[in-house]
mmCIF file of C-alpha atoms and ligand atoms in Angstrom:
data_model
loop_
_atom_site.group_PDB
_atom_site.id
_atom_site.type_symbol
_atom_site.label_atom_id
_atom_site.label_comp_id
_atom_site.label_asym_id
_atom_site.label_seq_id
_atom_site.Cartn_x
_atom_site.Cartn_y
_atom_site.Cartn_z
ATOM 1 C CA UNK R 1 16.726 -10.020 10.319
ATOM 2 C CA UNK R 2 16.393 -6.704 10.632
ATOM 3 C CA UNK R 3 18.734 -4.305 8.507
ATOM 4 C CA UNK R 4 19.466 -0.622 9.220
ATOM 5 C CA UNK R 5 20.299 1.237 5.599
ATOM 6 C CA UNK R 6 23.435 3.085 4.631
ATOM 7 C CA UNK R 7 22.724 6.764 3.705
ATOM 8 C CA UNK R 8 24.035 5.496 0.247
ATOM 9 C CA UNK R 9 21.055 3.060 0.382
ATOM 10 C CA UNK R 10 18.207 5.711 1.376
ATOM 11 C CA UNK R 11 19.441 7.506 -1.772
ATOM 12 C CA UNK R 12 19.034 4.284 -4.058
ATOM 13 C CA UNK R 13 15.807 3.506 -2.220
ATOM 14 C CA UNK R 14 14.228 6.859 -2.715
ATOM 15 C CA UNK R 15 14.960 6.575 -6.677
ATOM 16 C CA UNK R 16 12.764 3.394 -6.520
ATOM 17 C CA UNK R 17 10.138 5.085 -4.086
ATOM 18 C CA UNK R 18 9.971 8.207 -6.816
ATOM 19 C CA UNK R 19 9.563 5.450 -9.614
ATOM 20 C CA UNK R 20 6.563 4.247 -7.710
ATOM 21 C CA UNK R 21 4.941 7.602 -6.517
ATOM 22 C CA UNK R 22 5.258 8.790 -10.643
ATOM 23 C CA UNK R 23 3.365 5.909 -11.314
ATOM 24 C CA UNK R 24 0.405 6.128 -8.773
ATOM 25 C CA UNK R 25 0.238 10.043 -9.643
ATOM 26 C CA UNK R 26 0.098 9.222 -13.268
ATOM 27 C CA UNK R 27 -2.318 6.383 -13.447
ATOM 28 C CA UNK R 28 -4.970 8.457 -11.909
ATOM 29 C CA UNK R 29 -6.507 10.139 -15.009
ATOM 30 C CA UNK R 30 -6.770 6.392 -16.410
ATOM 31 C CA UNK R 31 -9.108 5.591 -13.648
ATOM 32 C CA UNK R 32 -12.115 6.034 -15.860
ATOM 33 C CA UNK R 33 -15.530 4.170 -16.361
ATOM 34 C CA UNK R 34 -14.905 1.423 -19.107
ATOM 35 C CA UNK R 35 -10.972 0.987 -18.219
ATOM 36 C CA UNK R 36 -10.492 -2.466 -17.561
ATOM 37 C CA UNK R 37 -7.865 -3.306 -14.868
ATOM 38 C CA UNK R 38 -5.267 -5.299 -17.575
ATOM 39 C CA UNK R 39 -5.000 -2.006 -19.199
ATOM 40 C CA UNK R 40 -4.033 0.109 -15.936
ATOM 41 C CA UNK R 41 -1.693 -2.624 -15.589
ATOM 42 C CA UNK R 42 0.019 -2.243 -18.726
ATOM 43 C CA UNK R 43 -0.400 1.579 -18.531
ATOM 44 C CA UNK R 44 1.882 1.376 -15.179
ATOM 45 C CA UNK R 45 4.412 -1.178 -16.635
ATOM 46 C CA UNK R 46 5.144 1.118 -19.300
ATOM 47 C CA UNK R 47 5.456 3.827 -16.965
ATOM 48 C CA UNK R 48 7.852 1.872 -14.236
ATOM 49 C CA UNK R 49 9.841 0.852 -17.621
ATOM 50 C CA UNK R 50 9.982 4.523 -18.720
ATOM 51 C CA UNK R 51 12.179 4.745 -15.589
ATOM 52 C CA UNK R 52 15.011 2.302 -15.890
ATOM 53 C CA UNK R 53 12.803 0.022 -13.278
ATOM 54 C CA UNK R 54 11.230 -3.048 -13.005
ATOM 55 C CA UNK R 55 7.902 -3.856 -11.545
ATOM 56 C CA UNK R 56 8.774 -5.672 -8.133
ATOM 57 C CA UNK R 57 5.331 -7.411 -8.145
ATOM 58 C CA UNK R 58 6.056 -9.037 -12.087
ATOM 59 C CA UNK R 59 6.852 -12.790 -11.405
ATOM 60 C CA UNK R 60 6.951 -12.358 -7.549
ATOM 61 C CA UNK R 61 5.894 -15.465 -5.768
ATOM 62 C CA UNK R 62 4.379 -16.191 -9.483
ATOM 63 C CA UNK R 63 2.428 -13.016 -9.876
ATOM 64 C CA UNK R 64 1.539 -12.490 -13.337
ATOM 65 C CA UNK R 65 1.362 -8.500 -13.656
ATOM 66 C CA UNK R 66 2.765 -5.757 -12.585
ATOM 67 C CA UNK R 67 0.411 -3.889 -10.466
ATOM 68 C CA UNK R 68 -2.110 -5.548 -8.154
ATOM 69 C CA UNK R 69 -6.096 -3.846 -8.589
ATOM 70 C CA UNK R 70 -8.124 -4.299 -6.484
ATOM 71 C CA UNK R 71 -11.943 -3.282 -6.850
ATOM 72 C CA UNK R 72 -14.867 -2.494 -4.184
ATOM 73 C CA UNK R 73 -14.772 -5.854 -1.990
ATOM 74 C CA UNK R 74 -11.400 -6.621 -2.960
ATOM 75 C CA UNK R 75 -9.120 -5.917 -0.351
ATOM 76 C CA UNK R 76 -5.386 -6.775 -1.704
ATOM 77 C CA UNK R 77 -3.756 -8.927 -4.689
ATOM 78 C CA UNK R 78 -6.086 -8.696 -7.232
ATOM 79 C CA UNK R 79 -4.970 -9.811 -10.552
ATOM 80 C CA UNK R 80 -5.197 -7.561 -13.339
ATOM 81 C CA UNK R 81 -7.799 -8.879 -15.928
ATOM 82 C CA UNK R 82 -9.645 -7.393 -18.955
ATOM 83 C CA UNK R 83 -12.422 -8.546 -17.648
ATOM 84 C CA UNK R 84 -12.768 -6.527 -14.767
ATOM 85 C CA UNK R 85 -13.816 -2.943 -16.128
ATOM 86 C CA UNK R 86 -14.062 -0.058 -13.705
ATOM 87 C CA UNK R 87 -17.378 1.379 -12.983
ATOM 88 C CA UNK R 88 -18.929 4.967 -12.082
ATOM 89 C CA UNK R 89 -18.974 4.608 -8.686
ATOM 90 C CA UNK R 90 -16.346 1.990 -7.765
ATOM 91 C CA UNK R 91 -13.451 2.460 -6.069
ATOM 92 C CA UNK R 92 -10.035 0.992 -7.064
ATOM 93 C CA UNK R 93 -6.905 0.066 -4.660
ATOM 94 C CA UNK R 94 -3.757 0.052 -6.754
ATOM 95 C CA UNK R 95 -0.617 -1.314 -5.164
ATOM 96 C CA UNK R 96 2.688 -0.840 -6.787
ATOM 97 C CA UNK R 97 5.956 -1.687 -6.243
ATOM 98 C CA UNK R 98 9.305 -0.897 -8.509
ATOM 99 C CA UNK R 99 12.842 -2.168 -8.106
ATOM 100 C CA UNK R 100 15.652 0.422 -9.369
ATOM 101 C CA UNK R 101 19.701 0.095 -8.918
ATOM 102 C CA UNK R 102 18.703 -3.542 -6.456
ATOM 103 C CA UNK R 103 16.439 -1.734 -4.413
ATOM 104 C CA UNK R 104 12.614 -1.876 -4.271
ATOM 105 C CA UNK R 105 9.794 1.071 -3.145
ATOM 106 C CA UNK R 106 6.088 -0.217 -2.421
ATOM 107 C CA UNK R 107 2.800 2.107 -2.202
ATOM 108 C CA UNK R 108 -0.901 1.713 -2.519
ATOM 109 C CA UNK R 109 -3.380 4.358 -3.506
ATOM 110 C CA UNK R 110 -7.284 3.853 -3.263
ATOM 111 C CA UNK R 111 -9.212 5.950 -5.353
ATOM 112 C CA UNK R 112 -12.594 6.940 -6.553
ATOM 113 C CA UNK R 113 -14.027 6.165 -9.892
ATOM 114 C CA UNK R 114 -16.006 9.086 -11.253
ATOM 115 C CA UNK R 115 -18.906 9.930 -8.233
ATOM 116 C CA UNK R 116 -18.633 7.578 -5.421
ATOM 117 C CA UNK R 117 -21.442 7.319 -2.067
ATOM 118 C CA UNK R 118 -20.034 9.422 0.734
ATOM 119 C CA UNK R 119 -19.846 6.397 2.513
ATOM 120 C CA UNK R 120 -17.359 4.732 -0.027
ATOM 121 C CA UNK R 121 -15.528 8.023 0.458
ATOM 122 C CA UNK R 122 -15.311 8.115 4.500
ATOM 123 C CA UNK R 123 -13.889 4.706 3.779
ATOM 124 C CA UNK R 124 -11.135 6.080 1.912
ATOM 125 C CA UNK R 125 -10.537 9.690 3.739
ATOM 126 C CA UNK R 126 -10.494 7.468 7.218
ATOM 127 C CA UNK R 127 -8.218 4.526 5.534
ATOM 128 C CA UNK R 128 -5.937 7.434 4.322
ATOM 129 C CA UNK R 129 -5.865 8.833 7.644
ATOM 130 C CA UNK R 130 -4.902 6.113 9.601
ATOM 131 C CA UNK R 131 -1.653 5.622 7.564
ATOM 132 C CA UNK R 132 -0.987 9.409 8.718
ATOM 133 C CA UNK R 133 -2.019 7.950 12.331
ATOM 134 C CA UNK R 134 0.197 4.929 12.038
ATOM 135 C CA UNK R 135 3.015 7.511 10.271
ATOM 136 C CA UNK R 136 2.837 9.822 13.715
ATOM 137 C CA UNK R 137 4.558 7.115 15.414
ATOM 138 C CA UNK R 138 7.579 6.550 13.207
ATOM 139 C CA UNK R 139 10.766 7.806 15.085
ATOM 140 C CA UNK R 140 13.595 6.061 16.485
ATOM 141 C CA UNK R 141 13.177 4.580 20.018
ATOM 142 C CA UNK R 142 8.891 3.947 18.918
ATOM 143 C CA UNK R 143 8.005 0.389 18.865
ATOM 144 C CA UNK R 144 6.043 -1.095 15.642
ATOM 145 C CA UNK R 145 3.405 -1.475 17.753
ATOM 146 C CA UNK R 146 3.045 1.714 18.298
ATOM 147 C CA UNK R 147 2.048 2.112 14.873
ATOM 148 C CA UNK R 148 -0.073 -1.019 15.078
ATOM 149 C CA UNK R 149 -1.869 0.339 18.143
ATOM 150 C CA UNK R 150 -2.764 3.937 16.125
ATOM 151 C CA UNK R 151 -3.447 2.838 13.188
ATOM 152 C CA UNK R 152 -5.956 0.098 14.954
ATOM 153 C CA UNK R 153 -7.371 2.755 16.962
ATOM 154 C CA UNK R 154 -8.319 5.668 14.545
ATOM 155 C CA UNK R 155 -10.092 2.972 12.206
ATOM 156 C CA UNK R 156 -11.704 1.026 14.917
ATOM 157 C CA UNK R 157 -13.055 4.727 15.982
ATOM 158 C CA UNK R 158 -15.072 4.881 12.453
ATOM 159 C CA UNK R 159 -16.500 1.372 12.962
ATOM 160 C CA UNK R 160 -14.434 -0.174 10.084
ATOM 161 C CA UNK R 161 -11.877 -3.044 10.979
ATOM 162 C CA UNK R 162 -8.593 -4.201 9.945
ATOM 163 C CA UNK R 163 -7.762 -7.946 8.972
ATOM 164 C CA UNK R 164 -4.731 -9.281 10.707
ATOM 165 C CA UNK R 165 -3.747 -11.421 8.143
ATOM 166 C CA UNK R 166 -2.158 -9.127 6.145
ATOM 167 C CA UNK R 167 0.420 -6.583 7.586
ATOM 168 C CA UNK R 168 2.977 -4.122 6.482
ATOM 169 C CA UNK R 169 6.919 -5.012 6.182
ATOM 170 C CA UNK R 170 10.531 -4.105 6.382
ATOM 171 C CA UNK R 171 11.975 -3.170 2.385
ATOM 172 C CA UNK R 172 14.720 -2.393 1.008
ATOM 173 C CA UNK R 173 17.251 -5.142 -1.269
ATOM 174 C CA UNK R 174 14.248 -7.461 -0.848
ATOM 175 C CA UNK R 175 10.228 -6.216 -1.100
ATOM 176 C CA UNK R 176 9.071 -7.756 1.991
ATOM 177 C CA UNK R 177 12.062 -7.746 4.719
ATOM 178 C CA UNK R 178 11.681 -7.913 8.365
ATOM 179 C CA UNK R 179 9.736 -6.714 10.862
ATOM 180 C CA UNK R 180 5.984 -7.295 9.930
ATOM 181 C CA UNK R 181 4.578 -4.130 10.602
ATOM 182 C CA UNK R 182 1.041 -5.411 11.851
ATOM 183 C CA UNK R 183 -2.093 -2.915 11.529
ATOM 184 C CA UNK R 184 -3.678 -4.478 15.016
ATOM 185 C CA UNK R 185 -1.408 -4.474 17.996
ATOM 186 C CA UNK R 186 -0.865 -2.950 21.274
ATOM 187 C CA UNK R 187 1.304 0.417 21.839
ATOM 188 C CA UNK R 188 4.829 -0.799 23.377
ATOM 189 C CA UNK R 189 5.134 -3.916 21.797
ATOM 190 C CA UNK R 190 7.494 -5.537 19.292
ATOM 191 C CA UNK R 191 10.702 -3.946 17.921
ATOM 192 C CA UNK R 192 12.121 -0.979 18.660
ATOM 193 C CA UNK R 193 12.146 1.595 15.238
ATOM 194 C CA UNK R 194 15.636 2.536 15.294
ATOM 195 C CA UNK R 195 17.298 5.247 12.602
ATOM 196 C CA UNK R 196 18.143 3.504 9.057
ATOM 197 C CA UNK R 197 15.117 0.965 9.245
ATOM 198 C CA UNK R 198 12.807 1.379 6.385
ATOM 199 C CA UNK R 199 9.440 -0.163 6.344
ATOM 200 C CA UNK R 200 6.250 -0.447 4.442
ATOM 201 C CA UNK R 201 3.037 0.813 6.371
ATOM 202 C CA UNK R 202 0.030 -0.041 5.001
ATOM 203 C CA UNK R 203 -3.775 -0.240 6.411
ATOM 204 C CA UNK R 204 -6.067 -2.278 4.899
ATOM 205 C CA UNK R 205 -9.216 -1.728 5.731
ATOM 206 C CA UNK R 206 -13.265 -3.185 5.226
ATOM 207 C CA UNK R 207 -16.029 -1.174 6.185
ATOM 208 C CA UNK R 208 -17.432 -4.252 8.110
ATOM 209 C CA UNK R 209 -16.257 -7.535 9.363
ATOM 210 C CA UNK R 210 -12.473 -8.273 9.192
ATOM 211 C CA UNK R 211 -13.163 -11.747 7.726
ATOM 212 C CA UNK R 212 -11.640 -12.440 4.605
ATOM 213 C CA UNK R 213 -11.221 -15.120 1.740
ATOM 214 C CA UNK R 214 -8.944 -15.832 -1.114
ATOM 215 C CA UNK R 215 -10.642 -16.143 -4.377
ATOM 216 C CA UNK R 216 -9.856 -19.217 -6.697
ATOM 217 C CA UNK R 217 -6.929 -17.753 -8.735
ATOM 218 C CA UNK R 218 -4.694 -18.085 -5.615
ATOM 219 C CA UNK R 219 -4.436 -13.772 -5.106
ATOM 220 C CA UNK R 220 -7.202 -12.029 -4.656
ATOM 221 C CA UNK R 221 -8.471 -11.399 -1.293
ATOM 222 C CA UNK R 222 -11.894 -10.246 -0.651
ATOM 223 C CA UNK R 223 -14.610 -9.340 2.136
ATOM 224 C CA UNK R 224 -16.680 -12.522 3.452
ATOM 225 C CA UNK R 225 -19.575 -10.113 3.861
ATOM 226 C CA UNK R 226 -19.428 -8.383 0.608
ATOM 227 C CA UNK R 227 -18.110 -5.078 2.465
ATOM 228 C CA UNK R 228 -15.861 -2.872 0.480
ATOM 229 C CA UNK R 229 -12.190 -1.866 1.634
ATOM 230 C CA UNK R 230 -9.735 0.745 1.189
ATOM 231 C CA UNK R 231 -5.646 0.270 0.739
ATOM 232 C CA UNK R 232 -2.922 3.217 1.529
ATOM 233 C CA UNK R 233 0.666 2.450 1.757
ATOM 234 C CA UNK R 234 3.927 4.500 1.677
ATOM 235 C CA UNK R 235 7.453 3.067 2.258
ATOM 236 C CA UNK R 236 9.257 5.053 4.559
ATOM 237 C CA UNK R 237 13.163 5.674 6.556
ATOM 238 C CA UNK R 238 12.802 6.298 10.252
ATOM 239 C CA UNK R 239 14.663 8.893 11.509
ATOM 240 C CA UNK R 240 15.867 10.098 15.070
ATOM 241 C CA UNK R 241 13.225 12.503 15.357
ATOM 242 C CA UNK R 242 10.325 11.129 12.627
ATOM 243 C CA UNK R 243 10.599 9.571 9.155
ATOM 244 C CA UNK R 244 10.816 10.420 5.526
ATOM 245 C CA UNK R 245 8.179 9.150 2.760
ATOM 246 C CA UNK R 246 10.137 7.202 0.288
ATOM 247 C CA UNK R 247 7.517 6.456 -2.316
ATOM 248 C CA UNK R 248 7.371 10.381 -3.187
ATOM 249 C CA UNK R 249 8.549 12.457 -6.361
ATOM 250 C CA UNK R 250 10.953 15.121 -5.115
HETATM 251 MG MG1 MG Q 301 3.745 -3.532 0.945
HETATM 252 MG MG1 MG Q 302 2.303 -2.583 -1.643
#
């Protein structure tokens, strides 16, 4: 079911989305050869903690940490380990989500470690992009796949692709509340964006095939050909006229 928020509840949902854009602002001068990923994690606990929130992903669907990281090949869901320690050159997809006063916010950030290639970097600039793209499309009387269909487009335009396993989501009491918001879809299809609906776009993207696999601890989701992927994501209201980022400090 698809709910349409109370102006009371945009408030209480932007407190949550501000929780979450502190966090992915802060965390980036921690993003650092020699930084394992179970330190970032409990570097962003702390901070989500700092402010009264909880970290939506902690215990969700028995997710052990609190942020997922994701490195190079790894598109979504990774788990946070000490063993995994960043490298010059790698690039790093942190997804966060906080719950504050029963509701929850939900961003992703991909960023560089140190120098990357430029082609690790056009992955991220055109990944970023295409959330903008996708974002263009947010006003009431849209469709969701109107945001599918530009999203799909700009990042099919660079060669990269978009796995349609994995989509974007309504949010607000619960993380992931209808409709999906698909990255893949034609323009004029599914549900109608009408004022008060908040949802959760996010492109994930490889630079190759769209084929992808889930590693042996259940979350982690990587590239079958070893190509590396980006992950942007805001939580958003739409509006009459456009849409307002959620997941951002005022
Ligand atoms: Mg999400
Ligand atoms: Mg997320």
């Amino acid at each position: 079911m698809i709910t349409i928020k109370s102006k009371r509840e945009i408030e209480l949902m932007k407190e949550a989305g501000a929780v979450v854009a502190y966090v992915l602002r802060e965390i980036e001068q921690y993003i650092k050869p020699g930084i394992s990923t179970l330190e970032l994690d409990a570097i962003a606990e702390k901070m989500i903690r700092s402010k009264g929130a909880s970290p939506s992903f902690k215990g969700y669907q028995g997710f052990p940490n609190s942020i997922c990281t994701s490195i190079n090949n790894m598109l979504v869901h990774g788990i946070p380990s000490a063993k995994a320690i960043l490298h010059e050159g790698d690039i790093i997809s942190i997804d966060c989500g906080a719950y504050l006063h029963g509701y929850h916010g939900d961003a992703a950030y991909t960023y560089a470690v140190g120098r990357i290639d430029d082609k690790h970097q056009r992955l991220l600039d055109v990944t970023k992009q295409s959330l903008y793209e996708g974002l263009k499309q947010v006003k009431a009387g849209n469709r969701i796949g109107d945001i599918s269909h530009a999203i799909q487009s700009y990042v099919e335009s660079f060669g990269y692709s978009l796995p349609i396993e994995y989509t974007g989501h309504g949010i607000g009491q619960e993380m992931h509340e209808d409709p999906a918001v698909p990255n893949v879809g034609m323009a004029g299809s599914l549900e109608r964006l009408k004022a008060g609906m908040c949802i959760a776009i996010e492109p994930m993207v490889f630079e190759g095939k769209p084929h992808c696999r889930t590693l042996s601890d259940g979350w982690g989701v990587v590239s079958k050909d070893g190509s590396w992927a980006a992950h942007f994501e805001h939580s958003v209201v739409v509006l009459e006229d456009g849409y307002e980022i959620l997941t951002k400090e005022d």
